[in-house]
mmCIF file of N, CA and C in Angstrom:
data_model
loop_
_atom_site.group_PDB
_atom_site.id
_atom_site.type_symbol
_atom_site.label_atom_id
_atom_site.label_comp_id
_atom_site.label_asym_id
_atom_site.label_seq_id
_atom_site.Cartn_x
_atom_site.Cartn_y
_atom_site.Cartn_z
ATOM 1 N N MET A 4 113.392 55.576 113.898
ATOM 2 C CA MET A 4 114.123 55.224 112.688
ATOM 3 C C MET A 4 113.270 54.346 111.786
ATOM 4 N N ASN A 5 112.523 53.443 112.379
ATOM 5 C CA ASN A 5 111.692 52.528 111.607
ATOM 6 C C ASN A 5 110.556 53.282 110.906
ATOM 7 N N LYS A 6 109.993 54.295 111.581
ATOM 8 C CA LYS A 6 108.928 55.089 110.979
ATOM 9 C C LYS A 6 109.449 55.888 109.790
ATOM 10 N N ARG A 7 110.664 56.374 109.879
ATOM 11 C CA ARG A 7 111.268 57.105 108.763
ATOM 12 C C ARG A 7 111.460 56.197 107.557
ATOM 13 N N ARG A 8 111.883 54.999 107.800
ATOM 14 C CA ARG A 8 112.095 54.047 106.698
ATOM 15 C C ARG A 8 110.764 53.720 106.016
ATOM 16 N N ILE A 9 109.715 53.499 106.798
ATOM 17 C CA ILE A 9 108.390 53.208 106.227
ATOM 18 C C ILE A 9 107.882 54.408 105.434
ATOM 19 N N ALA A 10 108.060 55.618 105.986
ATOM 20 C CA ALA A 10 107.634 56.823 105.275
ATOM 21 C C ALA A 10 108.412 56.992 103.979
ATOM 22 N N GLY A 11 109.695 56.676 104.002
ATOM 23 C CA GLY A 11 110.519 56.767 102.798
ATOM 24 C C GLY A 11 110.079 55.784 101.723
ATOM 25 N N VAL A 12 109.748 54.570 102.128
ATOM 26 C CA VAL A 12 109.277 53.566 101.183
ATOM 27 C C VAL A 12 107.953 53.990 100.567
ATOM 28 N N ILE A 13 107.054 54.516 101.389
ATOM 29 C CA ILE A 13 105.755 54.974 100.882
ATOM 30 C C ILE A 13 105.945 56.143 99.920
ATOM 31 N N ALA A 14 106.819 57.084 100.281
ATOM 32 C CA ALA A 14 107.076 58.238 99.406
ATOM 33 C C ALA A 14 107.695 57.793 98.079
ATOM 34 N N ALA A 15 108.641 56.866 98.122
ATOM 35 C CA ALA A 15 109.273 56.381 96.892
ATOM 36 C C ALA A 15 108.270 55.637 96.016
ATOM 37 N N ALA A 16 107.411 54.825 96.639
ATOM 38 C CA ALA A 16 106.395 54.101 95.871
ATOM 39 C C ALA A 16 105.402 55.075 95.238
ATOM 40 N N SER A 17 105.017 56.099 95.981
ATOM 41 C CA SER A 17 104.091 57.102 95.441
ATOM 42 C C SER A 17 104.711 57.849 94.268
ATOM 43 N N CYS A 18 105.948 58.255 94.413
ATOM 44 C CA CYS A 18 106.638 58.952 93.319
ATOM 45 C C CYS A 18 106.799 58.041 92.110
ATOM 46 N N GLY A 19 107.115 56.786 92.332
ATOM 47 C CA GLY A 19 107.231 55.831 91.231
ATOM 48 C C GLY A 19 105.917 55.652 90.495
ATOM 49 N N TYR A 20 104.833 55.566 91.234
ATOM 50 C CA TYR A 20 103.518 55.415 90.611
ATOM 51 C C TYR A 20 103.154 56.651 89.797
ATOM 52 N N LEU A 21 103.390 57.833 90.358
ATOM 53 C CA LEU A 21 103.084 59.064 89.640
ATOM 54 C C LEU A 21 103.930 59.198 88.378
ATOM 55 N N LEU A 22 105.199 58.837 88.429
ATOM 56 C CA LEU A 22 106.043 58.862 87.234
ATOM 57 C C LEU A 22 105.563 57.860 86.196
ATOM 58 N N TRP A 23 105.157 56.684 86.645
ATOM 59 C CA TRP A 23 104.627 55.685 85.716
ATOM 60 C C TRP A 23 103.374 56.214 85.028
ATOM 61 N N GLN A 24 102.473 56.855 85.785
ATOM 62 C CA GLN A 24 101.267 57.433 85.211
ATOM 63 C C GLN A 24 101.611 58.540 84.219
ATOM 64 N N TYR A 25 102.610 59.343 84.527
ATOM 65 C CA TYR A 25 102.985 60.463 83.685
ATOM 66 C C TYR A 25 103.575 60.001 82.353
ATOM 67 N N PHE A 26 104.382 58.939 82.383
ATOM 68 C CA PHE A 26 105.088 58.515 81.178
ATOM 69 C C PHE A 26 104.384 57.417 80.386
ATOM 70 N N THR A 27 103.309 56.834 80.904
ATOM 71 C CA THR A 27 102.576 55.818 80.162
ATOM 72 C C THR A 27 101.757 56.513 79.079
ATOM 73 N N PRO A 28 101.952 56.155 77.819
ATOM 74 C CA PRO A 28 101.209 56.850 76.751
ATOM 75 C C PRO A 28 99.736 56.460 76.727
ATOM 76 N N VAL A 29 98.930 57.389 76.264
ATOM 77 C CA VAL A 29 97.502 57.143 76.104
ATOM 78 C C VAL A 29 97.310 56.208 74.921
ATOM 79 N N GLU A 30 96.495 55.186 75.108
ATOM 80 C CA GLU A 30 96.217 54.213 74.053
ATOM 81 C C GLU A 30 94.768 54.381 73.596
ATOM 82 N N VAL A 31 94.591 54.688 72.315
ATOM 83 C CA VAL A 31 93.248 54.750 71.743
ATOM 84 C C VAL A 31 92.863 53.324 71.374
ATOM 85 N N VAL A 32 91.848 52.782 72.037
ATOM 86 C CA VAL A 32 91.451 51.389 71.853
ATOM 87 C C VAL A 32 90.463 51.246 70.701
ATOM 88 N N ALA A 33 89.455 52.122 70.666
ATOM 89 C CA ALA A 33 88.417 52.012 69.641
ATOM 90 C C ALA A 33 87.716 53.348 69.482
ATOM 91 N N VAL A 34 87.007 53.473 68.369
ATOM 92 C CA VAL A 34 86.199 54.653 68.083
ATOM 93 C C VAL A 34 84.827 54.162 67.658
ATOM 94 N N HIS A 35 83.773 54.770 68.214
ATOM 95 C CA HIS A 35 82.400 54.338 67.920
ATOM 96 C C HIS A 35 81.501 55.538 67.647
ATOM 97 N N ASP A 36 80.481 55.300 66.880
ATOM 98 C CA ASP A 36 79.393 56.243 66.624
ATOM 99 C C ASP A 36 79.854 57.590 66.082
ATOM 100 N N GLY A 37 81.051 57.664 65.562
ATOM 101 C CA GLY A 37 81.533 58.904 64.969
ATOM 102 C C GLY A 37 81.897 59.999 65.940
ATOM 103 N N ASN A 38 81.790 59.745 67.253
ATOM 104 C CA ASN A 38 82.167 60.790 68.211
ATOM 105 C C ASN A 38 82.659 60.255 69.552
ATOM 106 N N THR A 39 82.739 58.957 69.726
ATOM 107 C CA THR A 39 83.160 58.375 71.000
ATOM 108 C C THR A 39 84.504 57.694 70.838
ATOM 109 N N ILE A 40 85.479 58.112 71.647
ATOM 110 C CA ILE A 40 86.825 57.556 71.612
ATOM 111 C C ILE A 40 87.045 56.807 72.915
ATOM 112 N N LEU A 41 87.395 55.530 72.816
ATOM 113 C CA LEU A 41 87.677 54.721 74.000
ATOM 114 C C LEU A 41 89.189 54.650 74.188
ATOM 115 N N VAL A 42 89.649 54.972 75.395
ATOM 116 C CA VAL A 42 91.088 55.053 75.658
ATOM 117 C C VAL A 42 91.467 54.296 76.925
ATOM 118 N N ARG A 43 92.745 54.007 77.010
ATOM 119 C CA ARG A 43 93.374 53.493 78.237
ATOM 120 C C ARG A 43 94.482 54.460 78.634
ATOM 121 N N HIS A 44 94.771 54.536 79.902
ATOM 122 C CA HIS A 44 95.860 55.349 80.460
ATOM 123 C C HIS A 44 95.672 56.839 80.184
ATOM 124 N N PHE A 45 94.443 57.326 80.311
ATOM 125 C CA PHE A 45 94.192 58.741 80.095
ATOM 126 C C PHE A 45 94.645 59.517 81.323
ATOM 127 N N PRO A 46 95.217 60.713 81.154
ATOM 128 C CA PRO A 46 95.693 61.486 82.315
ATOM 129 C C PRO A 46 94.567 61.815 83.285
ATOM 130 N N TYR A 47 94.937 61.960 84.552
ATOM 131 C CA TYR A 47 93.955 62.276 85.580
ATOM 132 C C TYR A 47 93.600 63.760 85.604
ATOM 133 N N LEU A 48 94.584 64.601 85.422
ATOM 134 C CA LEU A 48 94.365 66.041 85.529
ATOM 135 C C LEU A 48 93.694 66.571 84.272
ATOM 136 N N LYS A 49 92.698 67.427 84.465
ATOM 137 C CA LYS A 49 91.950 67.995 83.339
ATOM 138 C C LYS A 49 92.873 68.782 82.411
ATOM 139 N N SER A 50 93.845 69.496 82.971
ATOM 140 C CA SER A 50 94.766 70.269 82.131
ATOM 141 C C SER A 50 95.594 69.361 81.226
ATOM 142 N N ARG A 51 96.000 68.208 81.733
ATOM 143 C CA ARG A 51 96.767 67.257 80.909
ATOM 144 C C ARG A 51 95.867 66.565 79.900
ATOM 145 N N GLN A 52 94.591 66.348 80.241
ATOM 146 C CA GLN A 52 93.650 65.763 79.295
ATOM 147 C C GLN A 52 93.444 66.697 78.105
ATOM 148 N N ILE A 53 93.246 67.973 78.398
ATOM 149 C CA ILE A 53 93.052 68.953 77.338
ATOM 150 C C ILE A 53 94.321 69.081 76.501
ATOM 151 N N ALA A 54 95.475 69.089 77.156
ATOM 152 C CA ALA A 54 96.741 69.169 76.422
ATOM 153 C C ALA A 54 96.914 67.957 75.507
ATOM 154 N N TRP A 55 96.533 66.765 75.987
ATOM 155 C CA TRP A 55 96.617 65.565 75.139
ATOM 156 C C TRP A 55 95.703 65.710 73.931
ATOM 157 N N TRP A 56 94.474 66.184 74.143
ATOM 158 C CA TRP A 56 93.536 66.366 73.040
ATOM 159 C C TRP A 56 94.091 67.359 72.019
ATOM 160 N N GLU A 57 94.579 68.493 72.482
ATOM 161 C CA GLU A 57 95.113 69.497 71.568
ATOM 162 C C GLU A 57 96.308 68.968 70.779
ATOM 163 N N ALA A 58 97.138 68.160 71.409
ATOM 164 C CA ALA A 58 98.307 67.615 70.728
ATOM 165 C C ALA A 58 97.957 66.501 69.750
ATOM 166 N N ASN A 59 96.839 65.811 69.962
ATOM 167 C CA ASN A 59 96.519 64.633 69.160
ATOM 168 C C ASN A 59 95.265 64.749 68.302
ATOM 169 N N LYS A 60 94.560 65.876 68.337
ATOM 170 C CA LYS A 60 93.296 65.963 67.608
ATOM 171 C C LYS A 60 93.472 65.872 66.099
ATOM 172 N N ASP A 61 94.573 66.372 65.565
ATOM 173 C CA ASP A 61 94.801 66.262 64.120
ATOM 174 C C ASP A 61 95.047 64.808 63.712
ATOM 175 N N MET A 62 95.805 64.062 64.525
ATOM 176 C CA MET A 62 96.053 62.649 64.258
ATOM 177 C C MET A 62 94.760 61.846 64.360
ATOM 178 N N ILE A 63 93.943 62.154 65.351
ATOM 179 C CA ILE A 63 92.671 61.458 65.525
ATOM 180 C C ILE A 63 91.724 61.782 64.372
ATOM 181 N N GLN A 64 91.731 63.037 63.926
ATOM 182 C CA GLN A 64 90.907 63.428 62.780
ATOM 183 C C GLN A 64 91.337 62.673 61.529
ATOM 184 N N ALA A 65 92.640 62.587 61.294
ATOM 185 C CA ALA A 65 93.138 61.912 60.093
ATOM 186 C C ALA A 65 92.888 60.405 60.132
ATOM 187 N N LYS A 66 93.053 59.797 61.300
ATOM 188 C CA LYS A 66 92.952 58.342 61.404
ATOM 189 C C LYS A 66 91.520 57.847 61.586
ATOM 190 N N TYR A 67 90.723 58.552 62.383
ATOM 191 C CA TYR A 67 89.391 58.070 62.749
ATOM 192 C C TYR A 67 88.240 58.949 62.253
ATOM 193 N N GLY A 68 88.543 60.137 61.755
ATOM 194 C CA GLY A 68 87.486 61.028 61.285
ATOM 195 C C GLY A 68 86.742 61.743 62.399
ATOM 196 N N ILE A 69 87.357 61.825 63.563
ATOM 197 C CA ILE A 69 86.761 62.529 64.697
ATOM 198 C C ILE A 69 87.671 63.701 65.029
ATOM 199 N N PRO A 70 87.215 64.874 65.213
ATOM 200 C CA PRO A 70 85.824 65.290 65.262
ATOM 201 C C PRO A 70 85.242 65.455 63.862
ATOM 202 N N ASN A 71 83.980 65.151 63.762
ATOM 203 C CA ASN A 71 83.258 65.224 62.502
ATOM 204 C C ASN A 71 82.383 66.477 62.535
ATOM 205 N N LYS A 72 82.822 67.517 61.830
ATOM 206 C CA LYS A 72 82.075 68.775 61.829
ATOM 207 C C LYS A 72 80.859 68.666 60.925
ATOM 208 N N ASN A 73 79.753 69.265 61.366
ATOM 209 C CA ASN A 73 78.567 69.304 60.520
ATOM 210 C C ASN A 73 78.550 70.607 59.723
ATOM 211 N N GLU A 74 77.442 70.910 59.079
ATOM 212 C CA GLU A 74 77.355 72.070 58.200
ATOM 213 C C GLU A 74 77.626 73.385 58.919
ATOM 214 N N SER A 75 77.236 73.493 60.169
ATOM 215 C CA SER A 75 77.416 74.743 60.905
ATOM 216 C C SER A 75 78.710 74.759 61.727
ATOM 217 N N ASP A 76 79.681 73.937 61.346
ATOM 218 C CA ASP A 76 80.983 73.847 62.019
ATOM 219 C C ASP A 76 80.866 73.478 63.494
ATOM 220 N N TYR A 77 79.831 72.746 63.853
ATOM 221 C CA TYR A 77 79.655 72.264 65.221
ATOM 222 C C TYR A 77 80.182 70.833 65.288
ATOM 223 N N TYR A 78 80.879 70.510 66.381
ATOM 224 C CA TYR A 78 81.239 69.116 66.608
ATOM 225 C C TYR A 78 81.292 68.825 68.093
ATOM 226 N N SER A 79 81.152 67.562 68.390
ATOM 227 C CA SER A 79 81.205 67.079 69.758
ATOM 228 C C SER A 79 81.938 65.753 69.758
ATOM 229 N N ALA A 80 82.814 65.561 70.724
ATOM 230 C CA ALA A 80 83.538 64.300 70.868
ATOM 231 C C ALA A 80 83.601 63.945 72.347
ATOM 232 N N VAL A 81 83.551 62.652 72.627
ATOM 233 C CA VAL A 81 83.587 62.164 74.006
ATOM 234 C C VAL A 81 84.736 61.178 74.124
ATOM 235 N N ILE A 82 85.573 61.377 75.118
ATOM 236 C CA ILE A 82 86.660 60.442 75.398
ATOM 237 C C ILE A 82 86.281 59.688 76.660
ATOM 238 N N MET A 83 86.180 58.359 76.518
ATOM 239 C CA MET A 83 85.730 57.513 77.625
ATOM 240 C C MET A 83 86.785 56.472 77.964
ATOM 241 N N ASP A 84 86.754 56.034 79.211
ATOM 242 C CA ASP A 84 87.656 54.995 79.684
ATOM 243 C C ASP A 84 87.194 53.633 79.168
ATOM 244 N N PHE A 85 88.121 52.865 78.602
ATOM 245 C CA PHE A 85 87.774 51.535 78.108
ATOM 246 C C PHE A 85 87.575 50.559 79.266
ATOM 247 N N GLY A 86 88.186 50.853 80.393
ATOM 248 C CA GLY A 86 87.985 50.044 81.599
ATOM 249 C C GLY A 86 88.374 48.595 81.422
ATOM 250 N N GLU A 87 87.469 47.704 81.791
ATOM 251 C CA GLU A 87 87.732 46.270 81.719
ATOM 252 C C GLU A 87 87.329 45.681 80.374
ATOM 253 N N GLY A 88 86.993 46.527 79.426
ATOM 254 C CA GLY A 88 86.656 46.048 78.095
ATOM 255 C C GLY A 88 85.160 45.985 77.860
ATOM 256 N N TYR A 89 84.799 45.357 76.758
ATOM 257 C CA TYR A 89 83.395 45.256 76.383
ATOM 258 C C TYR A 89 82.675 44.231 77.258
ATOM 259 N N ARG A 90 81.405 44.512 77.501
ATOM 260 C CA ARG A 90 80.568 43.619 78.307
ATOM 261 C C ARG A 90 79.242 43.396 77.604
ATOM 262 N N ILE A 91 78.503 42.421 78.085
ATOM 263 C CA ILE A 91 77.171 42.124 77.563
ATOM 264 C C ILE A 91 76.139 42.845 78.428
ATOM 265 N N ASP A 92 75.178 43.484 77.790
ATOM 266 C CA ASP A 92 74.067 44.103 78.516
ATOM 267 C C ASP A 92 72.995 43.047 78.728
ATOM 268 N N ARG A 93 72.843 42.621 79.962
ATOM 269 C CA ARG A 93 71.879 41.581 80.285
ATOM 270 C C ARG A 93 70.499 42.158 80.606
ATOM 271 N N GLY A 94 70.370 43.483 80.616
ATOM 272 C CA GLY A 94 69.084 44.115 80.871
ATOM 273 C C GLY A 94 68.709 44.183 82.337
ATOM 274 N N THR A 95 69.654 44.003 83.246
ATOM 275 C CA THR A 95 69.372 44.076 84.675
ATOM 276 C C THR A 95 69.706 45.465 85.205
ATOM 277 N N ASP A 96 69.359 45.719 86.464
ATOM 278 C CA ASP A 96 69.672 47.006 87.081
ATOM 279 C C ASP A 96 71.176 47.237 87.183
ATOM 280 N N GLU A 97 71.940 46.163 87.331
ATOM 281 C CA GLU A 97 73.390 46.292 87.419
ATOM 282 C C GLU A 97 73.987 46.823 86.118
ATOM 283 N N ASP A 98 73.306 46.609 85.019
ATOM 284 C CA ASP A 98 73.802 47.031 83.719
ATOM 285 C C ASP A 98 73.267 48.393 83.300
ATOM 286 N N SER A 99 72.633 49.123 84.213
ATOM 287 C CA SER A 99 72.061 50.417 83.855
ATOM 288 C C SER A 99 73.135 51.471 83.600
ATOM 289 N N ASP A 100 74.368 51.211 84.051
ATOM 290 C CA ASP A 100 75.452 52.162 83.826
ATOM 291 C C ASP A 100 76.284 51.813 82.599
ATOM 292 N N LEU A 101 75.722 51.019 81.685
ATOM 293 C CA LEU A 101 76.444 50.634 80.482
ATOM 294 C C LEU A 101 76.036 51.501 79.297
ATOM 295 N N LEU A 102 76.992 51.752 78.437
ATOM 296 C CA LEU A 102 76.755 52.425 77.164
ATOM 297 C C LEU A 102 77.019 51.405 76.075
ATOM 298 N N CYS A 103 76.022 51.124 75.258
ATOM 299 C CA CYS A 103 76.141 50.114 74.207
ATOM 300 C C CYS A 103 76.267 50.793 72.851
ATOM 301 N N PHE A 104 77.060 50.191 71.983
ATOM 302 C CA PHE A 104 77.320 50.751 70.659
ATOM 303 C C PHE A 104 76.575 49.951 69.608
ATOM 304 N N ASP A 105 75.744 50.643 68.851
ATOM 305 C CA ASP A 105 74.943 50.001 67.813
ATOM 306 C C ASP A 105 75.758 49.665 66.571
ATOM 307 N N ASP A 106 76.969 50.210 66.457
ATOM 308 C CA ASP A 106 77.774 49.923 65.273
ATOM 309 C C ASP A 106 78.532 48.601 65.382
ATOM 310 N N MET A 107 78.289 47.842 66.452
ATOM 311 C CA MET A 107 78.889 46.513 66.621
ATOM 312 C C MET A 107 77.774 45.473 66.550
ATOM 313 N N SER A 108 78.052 44.355 65.886
ATOM 314 C CA SER A 108 77.021 43.330 65.711
ATOM 315 C C SER A 108 77.187 42.142 66.664
ATOM 316 N N VAL A 109 78.082 42.247 67.648
ATOM 317 C CA VAL A 109 78.286 41.169 68.612
ATOM 318 C C VAL A 109 77.553 41.503 69.910
ATOM 319 N N ASP A 110 77.404 40.515 70.778
ATOM 320 C CA ASP A 110 76.710 40.726 72.057
ATOM 321 C C ASP A 110 77.542 41.566 73.028
ATOM 322 N N THR A 111 78.852 41.358 73.031
ATOM 323 C CA THR A 111 79.718 42.116 73.932
ATOM 324 C C THR A 111 80.068 43.442 73.266
ATOM 325 N N ARG A 112 79.162 44.404 73.398
ATOM 326 C CA ARG A 112 79.331 45.687 72.712
ATOM 327 C C ARG A 112 79.090 46.876 73.635
ATOM 328 N N CYS A 113 79.135 46.658 74.943
ATOM 329 C CA CYS A 113 78.842 47.716 75.904
ATOM 330 C C CYS A 113 80.055 47.957 76.803
ATOM 331 N N ILE A 114 80.188 49.194 77.258
ATOM 332 C CA ILE A 114 81.223 49.534 78.240
ATOM 333 C C ILE A 114 80.562 50.304 79.373
ATOM 334 N N GLU A 115 81.264 50.389 80.488
ATOM 335 C CA GLU A 115 80.767 51.196 81.602
ATOM 336 C C GLU A 115 80.898 52.669 81.247
ATOM 337 N N LYS A 116 79.894 53.457 81.632
ATOM 338 C CA LYS A 116 79.917 54.885 81.362
ATOM 339 C C LYS A 116 80.908 55.556 82.307
ATOM 340 N N ASN A 117 82.072 55.847 81.782
ATOM 341 C CA ASN A 117 83.100 56.537 82.550
ATOM 342 C C ASN A 117 83.746 57.565 81.626
ATOM 343 N N THR A 118 83.141 58.727 81.557
ATOM 344 C CA THR A 118 83.605 59.776 80.652
ATOM 345 C C THR A 118 84.779 60.514 81.267
ATOM 346 N N HIS A 119 85.855 60.601 80.496
ATOM 347 C CA HIS A 119 87.011 61.384 80.931
ATOM 348 C C HIS A 119 86.893 62.836 80.485
ATOM 349 N N LEU A 120 86.581 63.030 79.202
ATOM 350 C CA LEU A 120 86.584 64.377 78.655
ATOM 351 C C LEU A 120 85.522 64.484 77.574
ATOM 352 N N TRP A 121 84.778 65.581 77.616
ATOM 353 C CA TRP A 121 83.772 65.862 76.603
ATOM 354 C C TRP A 121 84.194 67.162 75.930
ATOM 355 N N ILE A 122 84.363 67.108 74.611
ATOM 356 C CA ILE A 122 84.814 68.250 73.844
ATOM 357 C C ILE A 122 83.675 68.709 72.957
ATOM 358 N N ARG A 123 83.415 70.010 72.974
ATOM 359 C CA ARG A 123 82.352 70.541 72.135
ATOM 360 C C ARG A 123 82.839 71.847 71.517
ATOM 361 N N PHE A 124 82.589 71.999 70.233
ATOM 362 C CA PHE A 124 82.974 73.223 69.548
ATOM 363 C C PHE A 124 81.776 73.770 68.796
ATOM 364 N N ASN A 125 81.577 75.063 68.947
ATOM 365 C CA ASN A 125 80.515 75.764 68.252
ATOM 366 C C ASN A 125 81.095 77.072 67.755
ATOM 367 N N GLN A 126 80.723 77.494 66.578
ATOM 368 C CA GLN A 126 81.260 78.721 65.999
ATOM 369 C C GLN A 126 80.959 79.918 66.887
ATOM 370 N N LYS A 127 79.813 79.947 67.526
ATOM 371 C CA LYS A 127 79.413 81.097 68.348
ATOM 372 C C LYS A 127 80.099 81.102 69.721
ATOM 373 N N THR A 128 80.158 79.934 70.357
ATOM 374 C CA THR A 128 80.681 79.872 71.726
ATOM 375 C C THR A 128 82.126 79.436 71.810
ATOM 376 N N GLY A 129 82.662 78.846 70.757
ATOM 377 C CA GLY A 129 84.046 78.395 70.765
ATOM 378 C C GLY A 129 84.195 76.995 71.353
ATOM 379 N N MET A 130 85.385 76.702 71.828
ATOM 380 C CA MET A 130 85.710 75.374 72.362
ATOM 381 C C MET A 130 85.261 75.280 73.812
ATOM 382 N N PHE A 131 84.692 74.128 74.151
ATOM 383 C CA PHE A 131 84.200 73.863 75.501
ATOM 384 C C PHE A 131 84.674 72.482 75.918
ATOM 385 N N TYR A 132 85.278 72.391 77.087
ATOM 386 C CA TYR A 132 85.738 71.118 77.637
ATOM 387 C C TYR A 132 84.996 70.858 78.937
ATOM 388 N N ARG A 133 84.592 69.600 79.115
ATOM 389 C CA ARG A 133 83.964 69.228 80.389
ATOM 390 C C ARG A 133 84.361 67.833 80.763
#
């Protein structure tokens, strides 16, 4: 009986966590370099990530100017996890996994490289998600 109760508590906690993840909206924190979008609470499943992009790309285009198509209708956009926020690149080996943004003039302008979704569109090949 005690094992059933523990299993029930674990199952309820797991379901609660999954529901919380499902209903927490994606937060766009910042946009950098004309193609990098920093987000919080991005979906785990690739299908839900793509669905979020398709549902929100017009809003992102209107608000942030991403994706920015060039003359040949090619564009690329990267959605990255904001994680623990901006950090300082101290130039050590520990900081080799940081991506720094040149469009910021402060020292804390780097984030950990954690790409959620990379979107690429080309007239010849069409839409590509990775």
